[in-house]
Amino acid sequence: MDVAVTEECPFRFRIDRQGDMRVPGVVFASRELLPEATGDRALEQVVDVATLPGIVRASFAMPDVHWGYGFPIGGVAATEVDAGGVVSPGGVGFDISCGVRLLAAGIQRAELTPHLRSLMDVLGDTTPRGAGRGGLWKLSGRAQMEKLLTGGARYAVERGHGVPRDVARCEDCGTLTGADPGQVGQRAVERGLQQVGSLGSGNHFLEVQAVDRVYDERTATAFGLREGQVCVMIHCGSRGLGHQVCTDHVRVMEHSLRAYGIVLPDRQLACAPVVSPPGRDYLGAMAAAANYGRANRQLLTEAARRAFATTAGVGVDLVYDVSHNMAKIETHEVDGVPRRLCVHRKGATRALPPGHPDLPADLAGAGQPVLVPGTMGTASYVMVGTPGNDAFLSACHGAGRVWSRHRALREVRGEQVRDALAACGIAVRPSSWRGLAEEAPAAYKDVDAVATATVGAGLARLVARLVPLGVVKG
């Protein structure tokens, strides 16, 4: 399929309605960042998403957009709940509530230098990672798992794995409401029992960073950031439990398409009306898996705190935790009327502007931190939500892949990546050489260009730029 895009203005492209599209497509990008420039077919997925029942305004794509399962990664779509709008697991992804958590340490970069190697050794030794490996918190069984699936990061803190401020600085105060552990199958529970507090594999990481540049002093201060400060960025999700939840409910929705008269251009977009039994069941299971993901990052936060306390004698505070694989029921104005929408954000995060009622009290005047990690050896960005964002207050979630993992393995060896990072003064603790090669910096878009496009499109503003000091790879 050839997808024609028209540049409406800098950093905004339009795909006009065609065929079965119910709304146009809108891509926030520069010419160089458009997926077609790298041979990626994600724009076809933007078109396919625009055919979903109940979709409103547009099928959106963020500057880091690339090919995914059904929906493109970096895709945002909202369906009207009370007008037959659907929920699609493909619009959330298999790693439900995969997200990014930023921590700020009470130490400057220069002060950490003599402790960095020992810090990275401790983090490398104490951070569970890799496919199928154990976690930091072994749950006793399904009964305790259901408490975690209902309570999320809040339950972890209540059990001594954190401090009350951690809950306040987490999206939804650490707990997504509406969780229904009864819709999480036994296989998913079994996969999750031993994995709470683990990175997993693929593009997940725990990275020690330093604030390289502050663009907005006032907002950075509200976030608890200052130039030269050491930070920790954690990227992971709901592990095997979330993957199994998605697998189970995609299967149910595939079998129910005919019952609801839904015809799709791609079965990976399997969906059901939000108000239908399979729609409600999925949202309940998804919320439960989201709470698992938040508890998972909370346990890793505590591990990072212990490592900093042991090696450098300093504390670590949570700046913010935001998910980028979610579907949430939200109210937004569409055509001048407030409407109840199911907002899918896959590889995209919320980007709430100052004054939004969902912000914690101490961030109400500043806005929500938008966390945009790069890849090993490149910068990451802290941004903030802005008013007037018509993509349902959404922004990008990272750099976005341009190479498949297979291509990365053909192009580079893990040892080469390690040596290149070491030459830049970046300590890396990989779980495997293969995994390191798959995540080589060259496999991703230029995160600086992604940040520029995000600002240019009016999705978020720059607050600070972070550079890596050391990385623990999943």
Short mmCIF file of N, CA, C and O in Angstrom, two decimals, residues 131-242:
data_model
loop_
_atom_site.label_atom_id
_atom_site.label_comp_id
_atom_site.label_asym_id
_atom_site.label_seq_id
_atom_site.Cartn_x
_atom_site.Cartn_y
_atom_site.Cartn_z
N ALA A 131 15.18 -12.98 30.06
CA ALA A 131 13.91 -13.66 29.87
C ALA A 131 13.72 -14.75 30.92
O ALA A 131 14.59 -15.58 31.15
N GLY A 132 12.55 -14.73 31.55
CA GLY A 132 12.16 -15.81 32.45
C GLY A 132 12.88 -15.88 33.78
O GLY A 132 12.68 -16.82 34.54
N ARG A 133 13.70 -14.90 34.10
CA ARG A 133 14.47 -14.98 35.34
C ARG A 133 13.67 -14.44 36.52
O ARG A 133 12.65 -13.81 36.37
N GLY A 134 14.17 -14.69 37.72
CA GLY A 134 13.45 -14.35 38.94
C GLY A 134 13.42 -12.86 39.23
O GLY A 134 14.11 -12.06 38.60
N GLY A 135 12.60 -12.48 40.23
CA GLY A 135 12.46 -11.10 40.63
C GLY A 135 12.90 -10.89 42.06
O GLY A 135 13.35 -11.82 42.74
N LEU A 136 12.75 -9.66 42.53
CA LEU A 136 13.19 -9.29 43.87
C LEU A 136 12.16 -9.63 44.94
O LEU A 136 12.48 -9.70 46.11
N TRP A 137 10.90 -9.81 44.54
CA TRP A 137 9.82 -10.07 45.50
C TRP A 137 9.07 -11.32 45.06
O TRP A 137 8.35 -11.30 44.08
N LYS A 138 9.27 -12.39 45.76
CA LYS A 138 8.58 -13.64 45.44
C LYS A 138 7.24 -13.66 46.15
O LYS A 138 7.17 -13.76 47.38
N LEU A 139 6.17 -13.55 45.40
CA LEU A 139 4.84 -13.54 46.00
C LEU A 139 4.46 -14.94 46.47
O LEU A 139 4.88 -15.94 45.90
N SER A 140 3.61 -14.99 47.50
CA SER A 140 3.29 -16.27 48.14
C SER A 140 2.31 -17.12 47.34
O SER A 140 2.25 -18.33 47.50
N GLY A 141 1.53 -16.50 46.48
CA GLY A 141 0.55 -17.26 45.70
C GLY A 141 -0.49 -16.34 45.11
O GLY A 141 -0.35 -15.10 45.14
N ARG A 142 -1.55 -16.91 44.56
CA ARG A 142 -2.55 -16.12 43.85
C ARG A 142 -3.21 -15.07 44.76
O ARG A 142 -3.49 -13.96 44.31
N ALA A 143 -3.46 -15.41 46.03
CA ALA A 143 -4.12 -14.45 46.92
C ALA A 143 -3.31 -13.17 47.05
O ALA A 143 -3.86 -12.06 46.96
N GLN A 144 -2.01 -13.30 47.26
CA GLN A 144 -1.18 -12.10 47.36
C GLN A 144 -1.04 -11.41 46.01
O GLN A 144 -1.03 -10.18 45.91
N MET A 145 -0.97 -12.22 44.94
CA MET A 145 -0.91 -11.64 43.61
C MET A 145 -2.13 -10.76 43.34
O MET A 145 -2.01 -9.67 42.78
N GLU A 146 -3.30 -11.20 43.76
CA GLU A 146 -4.50 -10.41 43.50
C GLU A 146 -4.47 -9.08 44.25
O GLU A 146 -4.96 -8.07 43.75
N LYS A 147 -3.86 -9.05 45.43
CA LYS A 147 -3.70 -7.78 46.14
C LYS A 147 -2.78 -6.84 45.36
O LYS A 147 -3.03 -5.64 45.28
N LEU A 148 -1.73 -7.39 44.79
CA LEU A 148 -0.81 -6.57 44.00
C LEU A 148 -1.48 -6.12 42.70
O LEU A 148 -1.32 -4.96 42.29
N LEU A 149 -2.25 -6.99 42.05
CA LEU A 149 -2.92 -6.62 40.81
C LEU A 149 -3.96 -5.54 41.04
O LEU A 149 -4.28 -4.77 40.13
N THR A 150 -4.50 -5.47 42.23
CA THR A 150 -5.48 -4.45 42.57
C THR A 150 -4.81 -3.17 43.05
O THR A 150 -5.25 -2.06 42.75
N GLY A 151 -3.70 -3.32 43.81
CA GLY A 151 -3.09 -2.17 44.47
C GLY A 151 -1.90 -1.56 43.77
O GLY A 151 -1.55 -0.40 44.04
N GLY A 152 -1.21 -2.29 42.90
CA GLY A 152 -0.09 -1.74 42.16
C GLY A 152 1.05 -1.27 43.03
O GLY A 152 1.40 -1.89 44.04
N ALA A 153 1.63 -0.13 42.65
CA ALA A 153 2.77 0.42 43.40
C ALA A 153 2.36 0.79 44.82
O ALA A 153 3.16 0.70 45.75
N ARG A 154 1.11 1.16 45.01
CA ARG A 154 0.63 1.51 46.36
C ARG A 154 0.74 0.29 47.28
O ARG A 154 1.18 0.41 48.44
N TYR A 155 0.35 -0.88 46.77
CA TYR A 155 0.45 -2.09 47.59
C TYR A 155 1.91 -2.40 47.92
O TYR A 155 2.25 -2.78 49.05
N ALA A 156 2.79 -2.21 46.95
CA ALA A 156 4.22 -2.47 47.20
C ALA A 156 4.74 -1.54 48.30
O ALA A 156 5.48 -1.98 49.19
N VAL A 157 4.35 -0.28 48.25
CA VAL A 157 4.81 0.67 49.27
C VAL A 157 4.22 0.30 50.63
O VAL A 157 4.91 0.35 51.66
N GLU A 158 2.95 -0.09 50.64
CA GLU A 158 2.33 -0.50 51.91
C GLU A 158 3.04 -1.68 52.54
O GLU A 158 3.07 -1.82 53.76
N ARG A 159 3.63 -2.53 51.72
CA ARG A 159 4.36 -3.70 52.22
C ARG A 159 5.82 -3.39 52.52
O ARG A 159 6.63 -4.29 52.71
N GLY A 160 6.18 -2.11 52.51
CA GLY A 160 7.53 -1.70 52.90
C GLY A 160 8.51 -1.49 51.77
O GLY A 160 9.68 -1.22 52.01
N HIS A 161 8.03 -1.57 50.53
CA HIS A 161 8.93 -1.44 49.37
C HIS A 161 8.85 -0.02 48.80
O HIS A 161 8.50 0.18 47.63
N GLY A 162 9.17 0.97 49.63
CA GLY A 162 9.14 2.34 49.15
C GLY A 162 8.62 3.28 50.21
O GLY A 162 8.40 2.90 51.37
N VAL A 163 8.43 4.55 49.81
CA VAL A 163 7.97 5.60 50.73
C VAL A 163 6.71 6.23 50.14
O VAL A 163 6.46 6.15 48.93
N PRO A 164 5.89 6.88 50.98
CA PRO A 164 4.62 7.44 50.48
C PRO A 164 4.77 8.38 49.29
O PRO A 164 3.91 8.40 48.40
N ARG A 165 5.86 9.15 49.23
CA ARG A 165 6.03 10.08 48.11
C ARG A 165 6.11 9.35 46.77
O ARG A 165 5.76 9.91 45.74
N ASP A 166 6.57 8.10 46.80
CA ASP A 166 6.64 7.33 45.56
C ASP A 166 5.26 7.20 44.92
O ASP A 166 5.12 7.24 43.69
N VAL A 167 4.25 7.02 45.74
CA VAL A 167 2.89 6.86 45.23
C VAL A 167 2.40 8.16 44.61
O VAL A 167 1.81 8.17 43.52
N ALA A 168 2.68 9.27 45.27
CA ALA A 168 2.21 10.57 44.76
C ALA A 168 2.83 10.93 43.43
O ALA A 168 2.20 11.60 42.61
N ARG A 169 4.06 10.49 43.19
CA ARG A 169 4.76 10.86 41.96
C ARG A 169 4.66 9.78 40.87
O ARG A 169 5.47 9.74 39.96
N CYS A 170 3.66 8.92 40.98
CA CYS A 170 3.43 7.89 39.96
C CYS A 170 2.10 8.18 39.28
O CYS A 170 1.14 8.62 39.92
N GLU A 171 2.03 7.99 37.98
CA GLU A 171 0.78 8.14 37.24
C GLU A 171 -0.34 7.38 37.95
O GLU A 171 -0.16 6.24 38.38
N ASP A 172 -1.49 8.02 38.10
CA ASP A 172 -2.65 7.42 38.78
C ASP A 172 -2.35 7.10 40.24
O ASP A 172 -2.99 6.23 40.83
N CYS A 173 -1.37 7.80 40.82
CA CYS A 173 -0.94 7.52 42.20
C CYS A 173 -0.59 6.05 42.39
O CYS A 173 -0.80 5.46 43.45
N GLY A 174 -0.04 5.45 41.33
CA GLY A 174 0.49 4.10 41.42
C GLY A 174 -0.51 2.99 41.25
O GLY A 174 -0.13 1.81 41.19
N THR A 175 -1.81 3.32 41.19
CA THR A 175 -2.84 2.29 41.12
C THR A 175 -3.87 2.66 40.06
O THR A 175 -4.56 3.68 40.19
N LEU A 176 -4.00 1.86 39.02
CA LEU A 176 -5.03 2.08 38.02
C LEU A 176 -6.32 1.43 38.50
O LEU A 176 -6.35 0.22 38.80
N THR A 177 -7.38 2.22 38.59
CA THR A 177 -8.65 1.69 39.08
C THR A 177 -9.30 0.79 38.03
O THR A 177 -8.94 0.82 36.86
N GLY A 178 -10.25 0.00 38.48
CA GLY A 178 -10.98 -0.87 37.56
C GLY A 178 -10.32 -2.21 37.32
O GLY A 178 -10.77 -3.00 36.48
N ALA A 179 -9.25 -2.51 38.06
CA ALA A 179 -8.56 -3.80 37.88
C ALA A 179 -9.47 -4.95 38.29
O ALA A 179 -10.15 -4.88 39.32
N ASP A 180 -9.48 -6.00 37.51
CA ASP A 180 -10.27 -7.19 37.80
C ASP A 180 -9.35 -8.41 37.73
O ASP A 180 -9.18 -9.01 36.67
N PRO A 181 -8.74 -8.79 38.86
CA PRO A 181 -7.83 -9.94 38.86
C PRO A 181 -8.49 -11.23 38.38
O PRO A 181 -7.80 -12.13 37.91
N GLY A 182 -9.82 -11.30 38.47
CA GLY A 182 -10.52 -12.49 38.00
C GLY A 182 -10.40 -12.70 36.51
O GLY A 182 -10.63 -13.82 36.02
N GLN A 183 -10.05 -11.65 35.76
CA GLN A 183 -9.87 -11.78 34.31
C GLN A 183 -8.43 -12.06 33.93
O GLN A 183 -8.10 -12.09 32.74
N VAL A 184 -7.57 -12.25 34.93
CA VAL A 184 -6.17 -12.62 34.69
C VAL A 184 -6.06 -14.13 34.87
O VAL A 184 -6.29 -14.64 35.96
N GLY A 185 -5.74 -14.83 33.80
CA GLY A 185 -5.72 -16.28 33.83
C GLY A 185 -4.63 -16.86 34.71
O GLY A 185 -3.65 -16.18 35.04
N GLN A 186 -4.79 -18.13 35.05
CA GLN A 186 -3.84 -18.78 35.93
C GLN A 186 -2.45 -18.84 35.33
O GLN A 186 -1.45 -18.70 36.04
N ARG A 187 -2.35 -19.04 34.03
CA ARG A 187 -1.05 -19.08 33.38
C ARG A 187 -0.34 -17.74 33.53
O ARG A 187 0.87 -17.68 33.80
N ALA A 188 -1.08 -16.64 33.38
CA ALA A 188 -0.48 -15.32 33.56
C ALA A 188 0.01 -15.14 34.99
O ALA A 188 1.11 -14.62 35.24
N VAL A 189 -0.80 -15.58 35.95
CA VAL A 189 -0.40 -15.47 37.36
C VAL A 189 0.87 -16.27 37.62
O VAL A 189 1.81 -15.80 38.28
N GLU A 190 0.92 -17.48 37.10
CA GLU A 190 2.10 -18.33 37.30
C GLU A 190 3.35 -17.67 36.73
O GLU A 190 4.43 -17.73 37.34
N ARG A 191 3.21 -17.03 35.58
CA ARG A 191 4.37 -16.37 34.97
C ARG A 191 4.81 -15.17 35.79
O ARG A 191 5.99 -14.82 35.81
N GLY A 192 3.86 -14.51 36.47
CA GLY A 192 4.19 -13.30 37.18
C GLY A 192 4.64 -13.48 38.62
O GLY A 192 5.25 -12.56 39.19
N LEU A 193 4.36 -14.62 39.23
CA LEU A 193 4.63 -14.80 40.66
C LEU A 193 6.10 -14.57 41.02
O LEU A 193 6.40 -14.03 42.09
N GLN A 194 7.00 -14.98 40.15
CA GLN A 194 8.42 -14.92 40.46
C GLN A 194 9.15 -13.77 39.77
O GLN A 194 10.38 -13.74 39.78
N GLN A 195 8.41 -12.84 39.16
CA GLN A 195 9.09 -11.82 38.35
C GLN A 195 8.90 -10.38 38.83
O GLN A 195 9.33 -9.44 38.17
N VAL A 196 8.28 -10.17 40.00
CA VAL A 196 8.10 -8.81 40.49
C VAL A 196 9.46 -8.25 40.92
O VAL A 196 10.12 -8.79 41.80
N GLY A 197 9.85 -7.16 40.29
CA GLY A 197 11.17 -6.59 40.56
C GLY A 197 12.20 -7.17 39.62
O GLY A 197 13.23 -7.70 40.05
N SER A 198 11.96 -7.06 38.31
CA SER A 198 12.92 -7.57 37.31
C SER A 198 12.75 -6.77 36.03
O SER A 198 11.66 -6.34 35.69
N LEU A 199 13.86 -6.60 35.30
CA LEU A 199 13.84 -5.81 34.08
C LEU A 199 13.26 -6.55 32.89
O LEU A 199 12.64 -5.95 32.03
N GLY A 200 13.48 -7.86 32.84
CA GLY A 200 13.15 -8.57 31.62
C GLY A 200 14.26 -8.43 30.60
O GLY A 200 15.42 -8.22 30.96
N SER A 201 13.91 -8.49 29.32
CA SER A 201 14.93 -8.45 28.28
C SER A 201 14.57 -7.42 27.22
O SER A 201 13.79 -6.51 27.48
N GLY A 202 15.13 -7.55 26.02
CA GLY A 202 14.84 -6.61 24.93
C GLY A 202 15.38 -5.22 25.21
O GLY A 202 16.53 -5.05 25.60
N ASN A 203 14.51 -4.21 25.03
CA ASN A 203 14.97 -2.83 25.15
C ASN A 203 14.85 -2.29 26.58
O ASN A 203 14.98 -1.09 26.80
N HIS A 204 14.62 -3.14 27.55
CA HIS A 204 14.47 -2.69 28.93
C HIS A 204 15.84 -2.43 29.55
O HIS A 204 16.82 -3.10 29.23
N PHE A 205 15.87 -1.47 30.47
CA PHE A 205 17.17 -1.09 31.04
C PHE A 205 16.99 -0.37 32.37
O PHE A 205 15.89 0.11 32.71
N LEU A 206 18.07 -0.29 33.09
CA LEU A 206 18.23 0.61 34.24
C LEU A 206 19.49 1.40 33.95
O LEU A 206 20.57 0.81 33.82
N GLU A 207 19.35 2.71 33.81
CA GLU A 207 20.47 3.53 33.37
C GLU A 207 20.78 4.62 34.39
O GLU A 207 19.88 5.35 34.82
N VAL A 208 22.05 4.72 34.76
CA VAL A 208 22.52 5.83 35.60
C VAL A 208 22.90 6.97 34.67
O VAL A 208 23.65 6.78 33.70
N GLN A 209 22.37 8.15 34.95
CA GLN A 209 22.53 9.29 34.05
C GLN A 209 22.93 10.54 34.83
O GLN A 209 22.92 10.55 36.06
N ALA A 210 23.26 11.58 34.10
CA ALA A 210 23.51 12.89 34.71
C ALA A 210 22.78 13.96 33.91
O ALA A 210 22.65 13.84 32.68
N VAL A 211 22.29 14.97 34.60
CA VAL A 211 21.62 16.08 33.93
C VAL A 211 22.68 16.91 33.21
O VAL A 211 23.53 17.55 33.84
N ASP A 212 22.65 16.87 31.89
CA ASP A 212 23.66 17.53 31.07
C ASP A 212 23.30 18.99 30.79
O ASP A 212 24.17 19.84 30.65
N ARG A 213 21.99 19.25 30.71
CA ARG A 213 21.56 20.61 30.37
C ARG A 213 20.15 20.83 30.89
O ARG A 213 19.30 19.93 30.82
N VAL A 214 19.89 22.01 31.42
CA VAL A 214 18.56 22.39 31.87
C VAL A 214 18.04 23.49 30.94
O VAL A 214 18.70 24.51 30.75
N TYR A 215 16.86 23.26 30.36
CA TYR A 215 16.27 24.24 29.44
C TYR A 215 15.27 25.15 30.15
O TYR A 215 15.04 26.28 29.73
N ASP A 216 14.63 24.63 31.19
CA ASP A 216 13.58 25.35 31.90
C ASP A 216 13.85 25.19 33.40
O ASP A 216 13.50 24.18 34.00
N GLU A 217 14.53 26.19 33.96
CA GLU A 217 14.99 26.11 35.34
C GLU A 217 13.82 25.95 36.32
O GLU A 217 13.88 25.13 37.25
N ARG A 218 12.77 26.69 36.13
CA ARG A 218 11.64 26.66 37.06
C ARG A 218 10.97 25.28 37.07
O ARG A 218 10.69 24.74 38.14
N THR A 219 10.72 24.74 35.90
CA THR A 219 10.07 23.43 35.83
C THR A 219 11.00 22.35 36.34
O THR A 219 10.58 21.42 37.05
N ALA A 220 12.28 22.43 35.99
CA ALA A 220 13.24 21.44 36.48
C ALA A 220 13.29 21.44 38.00
O ALA A 220 13.34 20.37 38.64
N THR A 221 13.25 22.60 38.59
CA THR A 221 13.26 22.70 40.05
C THR A 221 12.02 22.05 40.64
O THR A 221 12.09 21.33 41.65
N ALA A 222 10.87 22.26 40.01
CA ALA A 222 9.63 21.62 40.48
C ALA A 222 9.73 20.10 40.39
O ALA A 222 9.19 19.38 41.24
N PHE A 223 10.43 19.61 39.37
CA PHE A 223 10.61 18.17 39.21
C PHE A 223 11.66 17.61 40.16
O PHE A 223 11.76 16.39 40.36
N GLY A 224 12.51 18.49 40.73
CA GLY A 224 13.58 18.04 41.61
C GLY A 224 14.87 17.75 40.88
O GLY A 224 15.68 16.93 41.31
N LEU A 225 15.09 18.47 39.75
CA LEU A 225 16.27 18.25 38.92
C LEU A 225 17.14 19.50 38.88
O LEU A 225 16.62 20.63 38.87
N ARG A 226 18.45 19.30 38.79
CA ARG A 226 19.39 20.42 38.63
C ARG A 226 20.56 19.96 37.76
O ARG A 226 20.83 18.77 37.65
N GLU A 227 21.23 20.89 37.15
CA GLU A 227 22.34 20.56 36.24
C GLU A 227 23.44 19.81 36.99
O GLU A 227 23.81 20.17 38.11
N GLY A 228 23.95 18.76 36.36
CA GLY A 228 25.02 17.95 36.95
C GLY A 228 24.54 16.86 37.89
O GLY A 228 25.33 16.00 38.30
N GLN A 229 23.24 16.86 38.21
CA GLN A 229 22.71 15.88 39.16
C GLN A 229 22.68 14.48 38.55
O GLN A 229 22.44 14.29 37.36
N VAL A 230 22.95 13.48 39.38
CA VAL A 230 22.86 12.08 38.95
C VAL A 230 21.41 11.61 39.04
O VAL A 230 20.70 11.93 40.00
N CYS A 231 20.98 10.88 38.02
CA CYS A 231 19.62 10.34 37.96
C CYS A 231 19.68 8.86 37.61
O CYS A 231 20.72 8.34 37.20
N VAL A 232 18.56 8.20 37.76
CA VAL A 232 18.41 6.81 37.33
C VAL A 232 17.13 6.71 36.53
O VAL A 232 16.07 7.17 36.97
N MET A 233 17.20 6.13 35.35
CA MET A 233 16.02 5.90 34.51
C MET A 233 15.79 4.41 34.41
O MET A 233 16.71 3.65 34.07
N ILE A 234 14.57 3.98 34.70
CA ILE A 234 14.20 2.56 34.66
C ILE A 234 13.12 2.38 33.60
O ILE A 234 12.09 3.07 33.62
N HIS A 235 13.34 1.45 32.69
CA HIS A 235 12.38 1.16 31.62
C HIS A 235 12.04 -0.32 31.66
O HIS A 235 12.90 -1.16 31.37
N CYS A 236 10.84 -0.64 32.05
CA CYS A 236 10.38 -2.05 32.04
C CYS A 236 8.87 -2.06 32.18
O CYS A 236 8.24 -1.01 32.34
N GLY A 237 8.27 -3.26 32.14
CA GLY A 237 6.82 -3.35 32.17
C GLY A 237 6.30 -4.48 33.02
O GLY A 237 6.80 -4.74 34.12
N SER A 238 5.31 -5.18 32.49
CA SER A 238 4.57 -6.17 33.27
C SER A 238 5.03 -7.60 33.01
O SER A 238 4.33 -8.55 33.38
N ARG A 239 6.16 -7.75 32.37
CA ARG A 239 6.82 -9.05 32.21
C ARG A 239 5.89 -10.11 31.61
O ARG A 239 5.01 -9.81 30.81
N GLY A 240 6.09 -11.36 32.00
CA GLY A 240 5.32 -12.45 31.41
C GLY A 240 3.83 -12.38 31.71
O GLY A 240 3.01 -12.84 30.92
N LEU A 241 3.48 -11.78 32.85
CA LEU A 241 2.06 -11.67 33.19
C LEU A 241 1.34 -10.81 32.17
O LEU A 241 0.28 -11.20 31.64
N GLY A 242 1.87 -9.64 31.86
CA GLY A 242 1.23 -8.76 30.90
C GLY A 242 1.16 -9.37 29.52
O GLY A 242 0.14 -9.24 28.82
#
